[in-house]
Amino acid sequence: MELLAGNKPVSQLIDRFGRIHDYLRISVTDRCNLRCTYCMPVEGVDWKPSGLLLETEEIVRVARLMAEMGVKKIRLTGGEPTTRKDLPLLVSRLVEVPGIEKVCLTTNGVLFSKYAQDLKRAGLSSVNISLDSLNRENFIRIARRDLLTSVLKSLNSALECDYQQVKLNMVVMAGINEHEMTDFVELARTKPVNVRFIEYMPFKGNRWDPFGVVTYNEMRSRLEARYDLRALPDTFISNRVAEDFMIPGFLGKVSFIASMSNSFCSTCSRLRLTADGALKACLFFPAQVHLRESLRANQSDEVIRRLIADAVLSKPKGHPDPSELEQLNDLSMIEIGG
Ligand code: SAM
Ligand code: SF4
């Protein structure tokens, strides 16, 4: 991978299989105020000492270097990103990075309503809110906290603040919340929200089992029995992760993310920076490259760029069978950020 011509970086982040990487997901904290059963290991997580987590200027430097190498979109995630005190400042610094076209957020919605306006002012483009149940008891069973009302308030704040896009992510689990899918679709009848149904994935410690997965085909045929789902243009021909549908008369839309039954590895354009500075080229494989020490040793931009390029070159072609994924990953989902 040729990185420099004179002093000017020219290359895109292209891996051994020709995939171009233009999307960076940054976990801004490993802390969280929920304890979702499908994400947080049963034994809990040892929070890293805060001194080991990247500081704002370190994150901005990585984003700048990666933008020079072709990254255009950033998504902030966690843990729960709104537990990071300087989140609006971080957003405002990232939107100023030349080449970054969009900064987005994925949040559990517990605190988001408090920051919705500040984040919008800071330049946040769009927000994904994770919500797996509209029923209080079921919400508590899944998230292990009684905070459904706060999440619903955040959904309304996001819509009021007029973000470019507001998406609601539901991880659909057999026997847990699958019966609520139509309640979520009903939200899209009157609200301009994109409700997204996500297949349940295995991660370290989340006690995933294949019988817990409701596949894309099952989810779609269940909804089609009741609604007139119409595929939006480009849904099946682009390299999009989600398949998007409209329903006549509905303000919002409905999507499916088939991460298990129809892996999108062949078009994956994502890189992930963990809160402590590891750069993951694949969601399921351990990180090959750690940036924090090099950043703190004040290594040159060229050295950091080389590390970033190494991470991209280490990216596997795809991930193995779902049954092997839980063992493969060295981190739980809460430590990666989705
Ligand atoms: N705390 C924030 C939130 O919940 O939106 C951001 C971090 S969370 C790890 C990011 C996304 O990963 C959420 O939408 C969550 O539902 C999803 N996620 C976590 N564990 C998952 C699993 N086992 N399968 C599928 N999605 C999962
Ligand atoms: Fe926290 Fe999000 Fe994981 Fe739930 S899904 S435990 S909110 S990081």
PDB file of N, CA and C in Angstrom, residues 23 25 75-82 104-109 126-130 169 196 337:
ATOM      1  N   TYR A  23     -15.392   4.288   6.404  1.00  0.00           N
ATOM      2  CA  TYR A  23     -16.329   4.420   7.519  1.00  0.00           C
ATOM      3  C   TYR A  23     -15.630   3.976   8.811  1.00  0.00           C
ATOM      4  N   ARG A  25     -15.954   3.592  12.938  1.00  0.00           N
ATOM      5  CA  ARG A  25     -16.791   3.588  14.148  1.00  0.00           C
ATOM      6  C   ARG A  25     -15.864   3.773  15.344  1.00  0.00           C
ATOM      7  N   ARG A  75     -19.007   7.162  13.052  1.00  0.00           N
ATOM      8  CA  ARG A  75     -20.102   6.901  13.994  1.00  0.00           C
ATOM      9  C   ARG A  75     -19.517   6.775  15.391  1.00  0.00           C
ATOM     10  N   LEU A  76     -20.071   7.516  16.336  1.00  0.00           N
ATOM     11  CA  LEU A  76     -19.631   7.429  17.725  1.00  0.00           C
ATOM     12  C   LEU A  76     -20.515   6.432  18.456  1.00  0.00           C
ATOM     13  N   THR A  77     -19.859   5.558  19.225  1.00  0.00           N
ATOM     14  CA  THR A  77     -20.600   4.524  19.908  1.00  0.00           C
ATOM     15  C   THR A  77     -19.920   4.264  21.254  1.00  0.00           C
ATOM     16  N   GLY A  78     -20.206   3.125  21.879  1.00  0.00           N
ATOM     17  CA  GLY A  78     -19.603   2.850  23.182  1.00  0.00           C
ATOM     18  C   GLY A  78     -19.652   1.356  23.459  1.00  0.00           C
ATOM     19  N   GLY A  79     -19.753   0.944  24.668  1.00  0.00           N
ATOM     20  CA  GLY A  79     -20.344   1.518  25.833  1.00  0.00           C
ATOM     21  C   GLY A  79     -21.461   2.512  25.462  1.00  0.00           C
ATOM     22  N   GLU A  80     -21.767   3.353  26.380  1.00  0.00           N
ATOM     23  CA  GLU A  80     -22.785   4.346  26.077  1.00  0.00           C
ATOM     24  C   GLU A  80     -22.107   5.710  25.882  1.00  0.00           C
ATOM     25  N   PRO A  81     -22.088   6.212  24.632  1.00  0.00           N
ATOM     26  CA  PRO A  81     -21.326   7.429  24.336  1.00  0.00           C
ATOM     27  C   PRO A  81     -21.791   8.659  25.104  1.00  0.00           C
ATOM     28  N   THR A  82     -23.086   8.710  25.475  1.00  0.00           N
ATOM     29  CA  THR A  82     -23.553   9.913  26.183  1.00  0.00           C
ATOM     30  C   THR A  82     -23.082   9.946  27.631  1.00  0.00           C
ATOM     31  N   CYS A 104     -22.109  10.649  13.113  1.00  0.00           N
ATOM     32  CA  CYS A 104     -23.379  10.075  13.586  1.00  0.00           C
ATOM     33  C   CYS A 104     -23.163   9.458  14.972  1.00  0.00           C
ATOM     34  N   LEU A 105     -24.270   9.117  15.618  1.00  0.00           N
ATOM     35  CA  LEU A 105     -24.190   8.594  16.979  1.00  0.00           C
ATOM     36  C   LEU A 105     -25.089   7.371  17.132  1.00  0.00           C
ATOM     37  N   THR A 106     -24.610   6.379  17.873  1.00  0.00           N
ATOM     38  CA  THR A 106     -25.476   5.275  18.296  1.00  0.00           C
ATOM     39  C   THR A 106     -25.567   5.337  19.818  1.00  0.00           C
ATOM     40  N   THR A 107     -26.787   5.408  20.337  1.00  0.00           N
ATOM     41  CA  THR A 107     -26.985   5.600  21.772  1.00  0.00           C
ATOM     42  C   THR A 107     -28.116   4.723  22.278  1.00  0.00           C
ATOM     43  N   ASN A 108     -28.066   4.411  23.569  1.00  0.00           N
ATOM     44  CA  ASN A 108     -29.186   3.656  24.145  1.00  0.00           C
ATOM     45  C   ASN A 108     -30.338   4.582  24.550  1.00  0.00           C
ATOM     46  N   GLY A 109     -30.152   5.877  24.408  1.00  0.00           N
ATOM     47  CA  GLY A 109     -31.254   6.815  24.619  1.00  0.00           C
ATOM     48  C   GLY A 109     -31.558   7.154  26.077  1.00  0.00           C
ATOM     49  N   SER A 126     -26.886  12.471  12.406  1.00  0.00           N
ATOM     50  CA  SER A 126     -28.013  11.571  12.608  1.00  0.00           C
ATOM     51  C   SER A 126     -27.787  10.699  13.826  1.00  0.00           C
ATOM     52  N   VAL A 127     -28.875  10.109  14.296  1.00  0.00           N
ATOM     53  CA  VAL A 127     -28.782   9.357  15.543  1.00  0.00           C
ATOM     54  C   VAL A 127     -29.525   8.025  15.434  1.00  0.00           C
ATOM     55  N   ASN A 128     -28.857   6.980  15.903  1.00  0.00           N
ATOM     56  CA  ASN A 128     -29.486   5.663  16.021  1.00  0.00           C
ATOM     57  C   ASN A 128     -29.745   5.392  17.494  1.00  0.00           C
ATOM     58  N   ILE A 129     -30.991   5.105  17.820  1.00  0.00           N
ATOM     59  CA  ILE A 129     -31.329   4.798  19.214  1.00  0.00           C
ATOM     60  C   ILE A 129     -31.603   3.296  19.304  1.00  0.00           C
ATOM     61  N   SER A 130     -30.968   2.638  20.272  1.00  0.00           N
ATOM     62  CA  SER A 130     -31.196   1.201  20.443  1.00  0.00           C
ATOM     63  C   SER A 130     -32.328   1.004  21.429  1.00  0.00           C
ATOM     64  N   ASN A 169     -32.977   0.952  16.544  1.00  0.00           N
ATOM     65  CA  ASN A 169     -32.406  -0.388  16.339  1.00  0.00           C
ATOM     66  C   ASN A 169     -32.973  -1.369  17.348  1.00  0.00           C
ATOM     67  N   ARG A 196     -35.313  -0.485  12.601  1.00  0.00           N
ATOM     68  CA  ARG A 196     -34.418  -1.498  12.003  1.00  0.00           C
ATOM     69  C   ARG A 196     -34.384  -2.750  12.870  1.00  0.00           C
ATOM     70  N   GLY A 337     -18.503  -1.857  20.593  1.00  0.00           N
ATOM     71  CA  GLY A 337     -19.354  -0.733  20.207  1.00  0.00           C
ATOM     72  C   GLY A 337     -20.251  -1.004  19.019  1.00  0.00           C
TER      73      GLY A 337
END
